[in-house]
Structures are given as structure tokens and as C-alpha cells.
Coordinates of C-alpha atoms in Angstrom, one line a residue:
Chain A
M223 CA 9.9 29.4 11.1
P224 CA 9.8 25.7 10.2
T225 CA 11.9 26.2 7.0
D226 CA 12.4 22.5 6.5
L227 CA 8.6 21.9 6.6
V228 CA 8.1 24.6 4.0
T229 CA 10.7 22.9 1.8
T230 CA 9.0 19.5 2.4
A231 CA 5.6 21.0 1.5
G232 CA 7.1 22.5 -1.7
Q233 CA 8.5 19.1 -2.7
A234 CA 5.2 17.5 -2.1
A235 CA 3.6 20.1 -4.3
G236 CA 6.2 19.3 -7.0
R237 CA 5.2 15.7 -6.9
V238 CA 1.5 16.7 -7.3
A239 CA 2.5 18.8 -10.3
D240 CA 4.4 15.8 -11.8
A241 CA 1.3 13.6 -11.3
L242 CA -1.2 16.0 -12.7
A243 CA 0.6 18.0 -15.3
G244 CA 0.6 15.3 -18.0
L245 CA -3.0 14.4 -17.6
D246 CA -5.4 15.2 -20.4
L247 CA -9.0 14.9 -19.4
A248 CA -10.4 16.8 -22.4
G249 CA -9.0 14.3 -24.9
P250 CA -10.7 11.1 -23.6
V251 CA -14.0 13.0 -23.0
R252 CA -13.8 14.3 -26.6
D253 CA -13.3 10.6 -27.7
L254 CA -16.3 9.7 -25.5
A255 CA -18.5 12.1 -27.6
A256 CA -17.0 10.7 -30.8
A257 CA -17.6 7.1 -29.7
L258 CA -21.4 7.7 -29.1
P259 CA -22.6 10.1 -31.7
G260 CA -26.3 11.1 -31.6
G261 CA -27.0 10.6 -28.0
R262 CA -27.2 12.8 -24.9
T263 CA -23.7 11.6 -23.9
A264 CA -22.2 13.2 -26.9
T265 CA -23.9 16.5 -26.2
L266 CA -22.7 16.6 -22.6
A267 CA -19.2 15.5 -23.4
A268 CA -18.9 18.4 -25.9
R269 CA -19.3 21.0 -23.2
P270 CA -16.2 23.0 -22.3
G271 CA -14.5 22.7 -18.9
W272 CA -12.9 19.3 -19.1
A273 CA -9.4 20.6 -19.4
E274 CA -9.4 21.9 -15.8
L275 CA -7.3 19.0 -14.6
A276 CA -4.4 19.9 -16.8
A277 CA -4.5 23.4 -15.4
L278 CA -4.3 21.9 -11.9
G279 CA -0.9 20.6 -12.7
G280 CA 0.4 24.0 -13.6
R281 CA -1.0 25.6 -10.5
A282 CA 0.6 22.9 -8.4
R283 CA 3.9 23.6 -10.1
R284 CA 3.7 27.3 -9.3
H285 CA 2.7 26.5 -5.7
S286 CA 5.8 24.2 -5.4
D287 CA 8.1 26.9 -6.8
A288 CA 6.6 29.5 -4.4
L289 CA 7.1 27.3 -1.4
D290 CA 10.7 26.5 -2.4
A291 CA 11.5 30.1 -3.0
A292 CA 10.1 31.0 0.4
A293 CA 12.0 28.3 2.2
R294 CA 15.2 29.4 0.5
A295 CA 14.6 33.0 1.4
Y296 CA 14.0 32.1 5.1
L297 CA 17.0 29.9 5.2
D298 CA 19.2 32.7 3.7
A299 CA 17.8 35.1 6.2
E300 CA 18.5 32.7 9.0
A301 CA 22.1 32.1 7.9
A302 CA 22.6 35.9 7.4
A303 CA 21.5 36.6 10.9
R304 CA 23.8 34.0 12.3
A305 CA 26.7 35.4 10.2
A306 CA 25.9 38.9 11.4
A307 CA 25.9 37.8 15.0
G308 CA 29.3 36.3 14.6
P309 CA 30.8 33.2 16.3
A310 CA 29.0 32.1 19.4
Chain B
M77 CA -35.8 6.7 -17.6
S78 CA -38.0 7.9 -20.4
G79 CA -40.2 5.2 -22.1
V80 CA -39.4 6.7 -25.5
A81 CA -35.9 6.0 -26.9
V82 CA -34.0 9.1 -27.9
V83 CA -31.3 7.2 -29.7
A84 CA -31.8 6.3 -33.4
L85 CA -30.7 3.0 -34.9
A86 CA -28.5 4.9 -37.4
D87 CA -26.6 6.4 -34.4
V88 CA -26.2 3.0 -32.7
R89 CA -24.7 1.6 -35.9
R90 CA -22.0 4.4 -35.7
W91 CA -21.2 3.9 -32.1
D92 CA -17.6 2.8 -31.6
P93 CA -16.8 0.4 -28.8
T94 CA -13.1 0.5 -29.4
L95 CA -12.9 4.3 -29.1
L96 CA -15.2 4.1 -26.1
D97 CA -13.0 1.5 -24.4
S98 CA -9.9 3.7 -25.0
A99 CA -11.6 6.8 -23.5
A100 CA -12.8 4.8 -20.5
R101 CA -9.3 3.4 -19.9
R102 CA -7.7 6.9 -20.1
L103 CA -10.3 8.4 -17.8
A104 CA -9.8 5.6 -15.3
L105 CA -6.0 6.3 -15.5
A106 CA -6.7 9.9 -14.8
R107 CA -8.9 9.1 -11.8
D108 CA -6.2 6.8 -10.4
R109 CA -3.5 9.5 -10.8
V110 CA -5.6 12.2 -9.2
L111 CA -6.4 9.9 -6.3
G112 CA -2.8 8.8 -6.1
A113 CA -1.7 12.4 -5.7
E114 CA -3.9 13.0 -2.7
P115 CA -1.2 12.1 0.0
D116 CA 1.2 14.5 -1.6
L117 CA -1.5 17.1 -1.9
R118 CA -2.1 16.8 1.8
A119 CA 1.6 17.0 2.4
A120 CA 1.8 20.2 0.2
R121 CA -0.2 22.2 2.7
P122 CA 1.9 25.0 4.2
P123 CA 3.0 24.1 7.7
A124 CA 0.9 25.3 10.6
G125 CA 3.8 27.2 12.2
W126 CA 4.4 29.3 9.2
L127 CA 2.8 32.8 9.6
G128 CA 2.7 36.0 7.6
S129 CA 1.5 37.1 4.2
A130 CA 3.5 34.6 2.3
A131 CA 2.1 31.8 4.4
E132 CA -1.4 33.1 3.9
A133 CA -1.0 33.3 0.1
A134 CA 0.5 29.8 0.0
G135 CA -2.4 28.5 2.1
R136 CA -5.0 30.0 -0.2
E137 CA -3.2 28.6 -3.3
H138 CA -3.1 25.1 -1.7
A139 CA -6.7 25.3 -0.8
W140 CA -7.6 26.2 -4.4
I141 CA -5.6 23.3 -5.8
A142 CA -6.9 20.8 -3.2
E143 CA -10.5 21.8 -3.8
R144 CA -10.2 21.5 -7.6
S145 CA -8.4 18.2 -7.3
R146 CA -11.1 16.9 -4.9
R147 CA -13.8 17.9 -7.4
A148 CA -11.9 16.3 -10.3
A149 CA -11.5 13.1 -8.4
A150 CA -15.2 13.1 -7.6
A151 CA -16.1 13.7 -11.2
L152 CA -13.9 10.9 -12.5
T153 CA -15.2 8.6 -9.8
E154 CA -18.8 9.3 -10.9
L155 CA -17.9 8.3 -14.5
G156 CA -15.9 5.2 -13.6
P157 CA -18.6 2.5 -13.0
A158 CA -20.8 3.7 -15.9
L159 CA -17.9 3.7 -18.4
A160 CA -16.5 0.4 -17.2
R161 CA -19.3 -1.6 -18.9
A162 CA -20.1 0.8 -21.8
A163 CA -17.8 -0.7 -24.4
D164 CA -19.0 -4.2 -23.8
T165 CA -22.6 -3.1 -24.0
V166 CA -22.0 -1.4 -27.3
A167 CA -20.3 -4.5 -28.7
D168 CA -23.3 -6.5 -27.5
L169 CA -25.7 -4.1 -29.3
H170 CA -23.7 -4.3 -32.5
R171 CA -23.7 -8.1 -32.4
D172 CA -27.4 -8.3 -31.8
L173 CA -28.2 -5.8 -34.5
A174 CA -26.1 -7.8 -37.0
R175 CA -28.0 -10.9 -36.1
L176 CA -31.3 -9.2 -36.6
E177 CA -30.2 -7.7 -39.9
A178 CA -29.1 -11.1 -41.1
L179 CA -32.4 -12.6 -40.1
A180 CA -34.3 -9.9 -41.8
A181 CA -32.3 -10.2 -45.0
A182 CA -32.7 -13.9 -45.1
H183 CA -36.5 -13.5 -45.2
G184 CA -36.7 -10.6 -47.5
H185 CA -37.3 -8.0 -44.7
R186 CA -35.5 -4.7 -44.4
I187 CA -34.6 -2.7 -41.2
D188 CA -34.6 1.0 -42.0
P189 CA -32.2 3.5 -40.4
D190 CA -35.1 4.7 -38.1
G191 CA -35.7 1.2 -36.9
T192 CA -38.8 0.5 -39.0
V193 CA -39.1 -3.1 -40.2
T194 CA -40.5 -3.5 -43.8
A195 CA -41.8 -6.9 -44.8
P196 CA -41.9 -8.0 -48.4
A197 CA -45.4 -7.8 -50.0
P198 CA -47.3 -11.2 -49.6
A199 CA -47.3 -13.3 -52.7
L200 CA -51.1 -13.4 -52.5
P201 CA -53.2 -10.6 -51.1
W202 CA -55.3 -12.8 -48.9
L203 CA -52.4 -14.4 -47.1
P204 CA -51.8 -13.3 -43.5
A205 CA -48.9 -10.9 -42.8
D206 CA -45.6 -12.5 -42.1
P207 CA -45.2 -12.8 -38.3
L208 CA -41.5 -12.3 -38.5
A209 CA -42.0 -8.6 -39.2
A210 CA -43.7 -8.1 -35.8
E211 CA -40.9 -10.2 -34.1
L212 CA -38.2 -8.1 -35.7
T213 CA -40.0 -4.8 -34.8
A214 CA -40.2 -5.9 -31.2
A215 CA -36.5 -7.0 -31.2
V216 CA -35.3 -3.7 -32.7
A217 CA -37.4 -1.7 -30.2
D218 CA -35.8 -3.7 -27.4
L219 CA -32.3 -3.1 -28.8
L220 CA -33.0 0.7 -29.0
R221 CA -34.3 0.6 -25.5
R222 CA -31.0 -0.9 -24.3
A223 CA -29.0 1.6 -26.3
D224 CA -31.0 4.5 -24.8
E225 CA -30.5 3.1 -21.3
L226 CA -26.7 3.1 -21.8
D227 CA -26.8 6.6 -23.2
A228 CA -28.9 7.8 -20.3
T229 CA -26.7 6.2 -17.7
L230 CA -23.6 7.8 -19.2
A231 CA -25.3 11.1 -19.6
A232 CA -26.4 11.1 -16.0
A233 CA -22.8 10.3 -14.9
L234 CA -21.5 13.1 -17.1
T235 CA -24.0 15.5 -15.7
A236 CA -23.0 14.7 -12.2
A237 CA -19.4 15.0 -13.1
D238 CA -19.9 18.2 -15.0
D239 CA -21.8 19.6 -12.0
A240 CA -18.9 18.7 -9.7
P241 CA -16.4 21.5 -10.7
D242 CA -18.8 24.3 -10.1
Q243 CA -21.4 23.4 -7.5
P244 CA -21.0 22.4 -3.9
R245 CA -22.0 18.8 -3.4
G246 CA -25.1 18.2 -1.4
D247 CA -23.4 15.7 0.8
A248 CA -20.5 17.9 1.9
P249 CA -19.9 17.3 5.6
P250 CA -20.7 20.1 8.1
A251 CA -17.7 22.0 9.4
A252 CA -15.9 20.4 12.4
P253 CA -15.9 22.1 15.8
H254 CA -12.9 24.4 16.4
P255 CA -9.7 22.6 17.6
G256 CA -10.2 23.6 21.2
A257 CA -13.9 22.4 21.4
A258 CA -14.9 20.0 24.1
P259 CA -14.4 16.4 23.1
D260 CA -18.1 15.6 23.4
R261 CA -18.8 18.3 20.7
N262 CA -16.4 16.4 18.5
T263 CA -18.2 13.2 19.2
A264 CA -21.5 14.8 18.3
W265 CA -20.1 16.3 15.1
W266 CA -18.7 12.9 14.0
A267 CA -22.0 11.1 14.8
S268 CA -23.8 13.7 12.7
L269 CA -21.9 12.7 9.6
T270 CA -23.2 10.1 7.2
P271 CA -21.0 7.1 6.6
A272 CA -20.1 8.5 3.2
Q273 CA -19.2 11.9 4.7
Q274 CA -17.1 10.2 7.4
E275 CA -15.3 8.2 4.7
R276 CA -14.7 11.4 2.7
V277 CA -13.2 13.2 5.7
L278 CA -10.9 10.2 6.4
R279 CA -9.8 10.0 2.8
T280 CA -9.4 13.7 2.1
D281 CA -8.5 15.3 5.4
P282 CA -7.2 12.7 7.9
G283 CA -5.4 15.4 9.8
L284 CA -8.8 16.8 10.8
V285 CA -9.7 13.8 12.9
G286 CA -6.6 11.8 13.7
D287 CA -5.7 13.7 16.9
R288 CA -9.2 15.1 17.6
D289 CA -10.3 13.9 21.0
G290 CA -13.9 12.6 21.0
I291 CA -13.6 10.8 17.6
P292 CA -14.1 7.0 17.8
A293 CA -10.9 5.0 18.1
A294 CA -11.3 3.1 14.8
A295 CA -11.7 6.3 12.9
R296 CA -8.7 8.0 14.6
D297 CA -6.7 4.9 13.8
E298 CA -7.6 5.0 10.1
A299 CA -6.8 8.7 9.8
N300 CA -3.5 8.4 11.7
R301 CA -2.2 5.4 9.8
S302 CA -2.8 7.5 6.6
R303 CA -0.9 10.4 8.2
L304 CA 1.9 8.1 9.4
D305 CA 2.7 7.3 5.7
T306 CA 2.5 10.9 4.7
E307 CA 4.6 12.1 7.7
T308 CA 7.2 9.4 7.1
A309 CA 7.5 10.4 3.4
G310 CA 7.7 14.1 4.4
A311 CA 10.4 13.4 7.0
D312 CA 12.5 11.5 4.5
A313 CA 12.2 14.3 2.0
A314 CA 13.1 16.9 4.6
I315 CA 16.1 15.0 5.7
A316 CA 17.3 14.7 2.2
A317 CA 16.7 18.4 1.5
T318 CA 18.6 19.4 4.7
R319 CA 21.5 17.1 3.8
T320 CA 21.7 18.7 0.4
R321 CA 21.8 22.2 2.0
L322 CA 24.5 21.1 4.4
A323 CA 26.5 19.7 1.5
A324 CA 26.0 23.0 -0.4
L325 CA 27.7 24.8 2.4
D326 CA 30.9 23.1 1.4
A327 CA 30.7 24.7 -2.0
P328 CA 28.9 28.0 -1.2
T329 CA 28.7 29.4 -4.7
G330 CA 25.2 28.5 -5.6
P331 CA 22.1 30.8 -5.3
G332 CA 21.1 31.5 -1.8
F333 CA 24.5 31.3 -0.2
G334 CA 26.4 34.1 -1.7
G335 CA 28.2 36.1 1.0
I336 CA 27.1 33.8 3.8
D337 CA 29.7 32.3 6.2
P338 CA 29.2 28.5 6.0
A339 CA 30.6 28.1 9.5
A340 CA 27.8 30.3 10.9
A341 CA 25.0 28.6 8.9
R342 CA 26.1 25.0 9.6
P343 CA 25.0 24.8 13.3
A344 CA 21.4 25.7 12.4
L345 CA 21.2 23.2 9.7
T346 CA 22.8 20.5 11.8
D347 CA 20.2 21.2 14.5
H348 CA 17.5 20.9 11.9
L349 CA 18.8 17.6 10.8
A350 CA 19.0 16.2 14.3
D351 CA 15.4 17.2 14.9
L352 CA 14.3 15.6 11.7
Q353 CA 16.1 12.4 12.5
D354 CA 14.4 12.3 15.9
R355 CA 11.1 12.7 14.1
R356 CA 11.9 10.0 11.7
D357 CA 13.0 7.6 14.5
A358 CA 9.7 8.2 16.3
L359 CA 7.7 7.5 13.1
S360 CA 9.6 4.3 12.6
T361 CA 9.0 3.2 16.1
V362 CA 5.2 3.9 15.8
A363 CA 5.1 1.9 12.5
D364 CA 7.0 -1.0 14.0
T365 CA 4.7 -1.0 17.1
L366 CA 1.6 -1.1 14.9
A367 CA 3.1 -3.8 12.6
A368 CA 3.7 -6.0 15.6
D369 CA -0.1 -6.6 15.7
P370 CA -1.5 -5.3 12.5
T371 CA -5.2 -5.7 13.3
G372 CA -5.2 -5.4 17.1
R373 CA -3.8 -2.0 17.7
H374 CA -5.1 1.5 17.1
L375 CA -3.0 4.6 16.6
L376 CA -4.9 7.3 18.6
L377 CA -2.4 10.1 18.5
L378 CA 0.4 11.1 16.1
D379 CA 2.0 14.5 16.4
V380 CA 5.6 15.0 15.2
E381 CA 5.6 18.8 14.5
D382 CA 7.6 19.4 17.7
V383 CA 8.6 16.8 20.3
P384 CA 7.1 13.6 18.8
R385 CA 3.9 12.4 20.6
A386 CA 1.9 9.2 20.0
A387 CA -0.7 7.0 21.6
V388 CA -1.2 3.3 20.7
A389 CA -4.2 1.3 21.9
I390 CA -4.2 -2.5 22.3
G391 CA -7.8 -3.3 21.6
D392 CA -10.6 -0.9 20.6
A393 CA -10.9 1.9 23.3
T394 CA -14.3 2.9 22.1
T395 CA -16.0 -0.5 22.1
A396 CA -14.2 -2.4 24.8
D397 CA -16.0 -3.1 28.1
H398 CA -13.0 -1.8 30.1
V399 CA -10.3 0.7 29.1
A400 CA -7.1 1.6 30.9
V401 CA -4.7 4.4 29.8
H402 CA -1.1 4.6 30.9
A403 CA 0.8 7.9 30.5
P404 CA 4.4 7.5 31.7
G405 CA 5.1 11.2 31.7
S406 CA 7.2 13.7 29.7
T407 CA 10.5 12.0 30.3
S408 CA 9.5 9.0 28.2
T409 CA 9.9 9.5 24.5
V410 CA 8.1 7.7 21.7
A411 CA 11.2 6.3 20.2
D412 CA 12.6 5.0 23.4
S413 CA 9.5 4.0 25.4
L414 CA 6.7 3.0 23.1
P415 CA 7.8 -0.6 22.3
A416 CA 8.3 -1.6 25.9
L417 CA 5.2 0.2 27.1
T418 CA 2.9 -1.5 24.5
H419 CA 4.5 -4.8 25.5
D420 CA 3.7 -4.3 29.1
L421 CA 0.2 -3.2 28.4
T422 CA -0.4 -6.1 26.1
L423 CA 0.5 -8.4 29.0
L424 CA -1.7 -6.4 31.3
R425 CA -4.6 -6.7 28.9
E426 CA -4.1 -10.5 28.5
N427 CA -4.0 -10.9 32.2
A428 CA -7.2 -8.8 32.6
L429 CA -9.0 -10.9 30.1
N430 CA -7.9 -14.1 31.9
Q431 CA -9.2 -12.6 35.2
L432 CA -12.4 -11.6 33.6
A433 CA -12.8 -15.2 32.2
L434 CA -12.2 -16.7 35.7
A435 CA -14.8 -14.3 37.1
G436 CA -17.4 -15.7 34.7
R437 CA -17.1 -13.0 32.0
P438 CA -15.3 -14.8 29.2
D439 CA -16.8 -12.5 26.6
A440 CA -15.7 -9.2 28.2
T441 CA -13.3 -7.0 26.2
V442 CA -10.5 -4.9 27.4
A443 CA -8.4 -2.1 25.8
A444 CA -5.1 -0.7 27.1
V445 CA -3.7 2.5 25.8
A446 CA -0.1 3.7 25.9
W447 CA -0.2 7.5 25.8
L448 CA 3.1 9.3 25.1
G449 CA 1.7 12.8 24.7
S450 CA 3.1 14.7 27.6
E451 CA 4.9 17.9 26.6
T452 CA 5.7 19.1 30.1
P453 CA 6.2 17.6 33.5
G454 CA 3.3 17.7 36.0
P455 CA -0.5 17.7 35.5
D456 CA -1.3 17.3 31.9
A457 CA -4.3 19.0 30.4
A458 CA -3.8 17.1 27.1
L459 CA -4.0 13.8 28.9
A460 CA -7.2 14.8 30.7
R461 CA -8.7 15.9 27.4
F462 CA -7.6 12.6 25.8
L463 CA -9.3 10.6 28.6
D464 CA -12.5 12.8 28.3
G465 CA -12.4 12.2 24.6
L466 CA -12.2 8.4 24.9
A467 CA -15.0 8.4 27.5
A468 CA -17.2 10.6 25.2
T469 CA -16.9 8.0 22.4
R470 CA -18.1 5.1 24.6
P471 CA -21.7 4.3 24.0
G472 CA -22.6 3.9 27.7
G473 CA -20.2 6.5 28.9
E474 CA -18.3 3.9 30.8
P475 CA -15.2 5.4 32.6
V476 CA -11.7 5.2 31.3
V477 CA -9.2 4.3 33.9
E478 CA -5.8 6.0 34.2
L479 CA -3.1 3.7 35.3
T480 CA -0.2 5.4 37.1
G481 CA 3.2 4.1 38.2
R482 CA 6.1 2.8 36.1
D483 CA 7.0 -0.4 34.3
H484 CA 5.5 -3.4 36.1
D485 CA 4.0 -1.4 38.9
L486 CA 1.0 0.1 37.1
A487 CA -2.0 0.6 39.2
P488 CA -5.3 2.5 38.9
G489 CA -4.6 6.2 39.6
T490 CA -7.1 7.0 42.3
P491 CA -9.1 5.1 45.0
R492 CA -12.2 6.3 43.2
Q493 CA -11.1 4.6 40.1
H494 CA -9.9 1.5 41.8
D495 CA -13.2 -0.1 42.3
T496 CA -14.2 0.6 38.7
A497 CA -10.9 -0.7 37.5
A498 CA -10.8 -3.8 39.6
T499 CA -11.2 -6.1 36.6
V500 CA -8.7 -4.2 34.6
A501 CA -5.9 -3.9 37.1
A502 CA -4.6 -7.4 36.9
L503 CA -1.1 -6.2 36.8
P504 CA 1.7 -7.7 34.6
G505 CA 3.8 -8.0 37.7
S506 CA 1.4 -10.6 39.1
T507 CA 1.5 -12.6 35.9
P508 CA 2.7 -16.2 36.6

């Protein structure tokens, strides 16, 4: 089991979460509607669904945590097996 | 575009270029951050060697995040060009409207909220109508047309962006052949993609094509250079993580180490660290080899999951008239052998070009490839597949010559190849 690669993937997912978690797509789209009242743009910008990007950050954070937990579990199991086997 | 403006003059008066500019800037920032996260998102994919239910769950979660991120990036990219000019356009509309209103007021005219221009009653009934009213009416209509055009453009971009999260895009590339497919099937698949689809694959999934035999050399190079950056960052992170875990063994009180004998765990982590540093060394060597000639070399293979493997071409192995490949065997490593091997093959290529010029073919082109992809001694199926893949990408199906031997004694591999390779096999050893 490539424990270090799972750890690395988890760290990369953490960076994705850092990049995406603070983003607010709904806010600027709402401002877009407010900036152009009366047109089709305002109608379309008022549709729900633009907050999805912020949700992505949360999912990436949970993905990172899951990978990190898996890597730790595998590493613990590996170390436990070596300890059980005793000195080489 | 409809010929009838939907936007009313009263609306245009309320449009806010400052707020529009602010929204556009924040959406552009969001787009840049989503696109900037793509390398990390690729690196967050669970490793191929990880199996079992936890790995499958992690794979599904990563696929969900990657797909939503890709769609968000596509949506924001759709909006970008339209929004970039919108604030300036609104400011222009306001300036032109103010000028028209000033002109109208100066001559006793009135522009109503619905865009109707009302002229003052003529002083005498038999005098002709003021021509300014007609001019103002036409000017207001033109202004409304421009406003409507802006609104329609932004609405179209928003519609495309709004569609992106929920509907598959019509230009999604067809699925690639399975990894073991014949190289010519990969060649046919790549040729079936539109330039936009190829660009998308290179940007979003370079691992799909970088080491895929049968893909043109330039595309493999672009994909693998992207992967080189990602792999290097991943190796650095893994080294740091492993060092941290080793250090934790000296103070085994934290979570995950309770009851574990540090002396027993240390060898495994030390071995991990050594493997990671070998991987990092190989990646540095590849990067240095490419940097030695930033535009003249192609990275045709990059695999560091186990024993590092790489292939570097001097010249374009898809478009060159003559192509030679040298594979020194499994005892040569990327970190130790790649620099010298590419140096020798660079000399070989220069000599071959000189020989071709002397033979009256000064425009002929040559590519030479250093292939360090052997995993085991003896006949190598991976090399045969690599050679078949290069040949499949070449428009005329011209043969690819395998050079055997070591160091300065490279020669075409078989008598059958020798005749074909006569122009290529101007060996570095014979260089004056």
C-alpha cells in the first residue's frame, strides 16, 4: 500500500480546499444582477445554484481528511505488524 | 439577436458600471483560483496502487470534486470575456445618454423613460417639425440597441455557464481506449478529437496521454511537462510528510503511535524516504535535461510510481524525417544516465544532420530518443510498444530505428534496420 502517496494526495486535496473554500461565487453573481436591473442578465443571475463552488471547498476538505486518516491507519497497521514480528 | 430591444431606457439609467466592474473582477478572481487549483486537484487523486473499499470511496469522492470543479471553471471561463468589457460599455452608454439628454434639454425636447422623444410645440402651426426630434429618436434607439446587445451577450454567457453544472457539454471528448490498447488505436482516438477537446484533455487530465503510446510527441511532451511539475511538488510534500513521521517516532506520544515500538517502525519509514528521494532525484534530472534545451526536447515518458522511468527526445519524433531510439537497458537509471545519454544522442543527431546535408538533403530532420523505461533485463515489451507508438504517430508510417550498443558505440539494431537507418547512424564516435 503506497501510504506516502495517499498522504501526498490528501495534502493536495487540502490545498484544493484552501483554494476553493473562501470563494464566493453567489455574491458577485448577485451583484451582477443588481448592476444590470431590468434585463435578461438580471433574471438569469437571480437563479439559484451559484453557491456550488463554495460547497466544493468543503467537499475537498473532507476528502483531504479522509485520505489523511486512511494513510495514518495504514501506517499504524504497518508499524504494528513490524512490532508484532519483532526484531529482524 | 432580436431586432426589438428588450431593455428600457429607465433600466439603462439604473445600470451601475462600478458594481458591474466589481462583480467582474471577483468572478475573474474566482476563475483564476479554480484554474490554479487544478494541478493540486489532479495530485489529490487516490494513488493507483491503493485498493479496497476505502480507495474506491476516495476515488468516487475525488471524481465528484474534480467534475464539479471542471464545470465551475468552464462556467467562469464562459463569463470572462463578456464581463471584461461590460463595465466600460455601460459607462459609454451613460455618457452618450447624458449627452443626448443635454442636447434635448438645450432645445426644449424631452426624452421620456420609455425612450420617446417629445419636441416642443412649434411656435406657428404651419412651420415644419423640428428635425432634431427625429435625430434624437434615432440616437436613443441606437443607444437602446447597444444596451440590449450587451444584455443579450451577458445573458447568453450566463445561460451557458448556468447549463454547465448540470448538463454534459456537447464537446466532451470520447473516452480513451483502455490502457492496454494497441498504439494505433490511441493514435486514432487522439486524431478523432477536435483541437479544443485535445486542449481540454491536456489541461484537465495530462496523465491520460503523457505515457500513452501512439499519441503524437508534442502532445505527450505538453502533458508530461505538466505532470513533471505536479509529480515534483508531490514528491517534495511526501518527503516532508515522511520526515515528519520519522521525527514523530522520537516522541511517540501523539495519535497513531501509541503502543508502537519506534525501533520497529523506523526501518519502513526510512525505506520510504529513500524511495522518495530516488524519485525526487529522477524528477530533478529530467527537469534539468529538458532545461538544457527548453524548446528542442520532448518528454515522452514520465513514470515515477515505482522505479523511475523517462524518455527524452531531441527533436520531434512524430514529424522528423528520421527517428532513432536508444534504450540502454534496465541497469541504467534516469538519475545516473539520462544527462550523458541525451548528450550523446544530441551529438549523434547533429552528426546525422551534417551527413544528410552533405548528401544533398539540408532540409531533412532527425530526432533521437533516449528511452530509460526498462523495468527488467532482457527483451522489453514496453520498448517494443513505445517504438510501435512512435511509428503509429508518423504520417507516412516511416520506421523508427532502434539503436543498440553503449555509449559511443551506438548502431542500428538489426541488419534490416541498417539500410533504413543509414542516414541516421552517423555515430558520435566518428565525429571529428
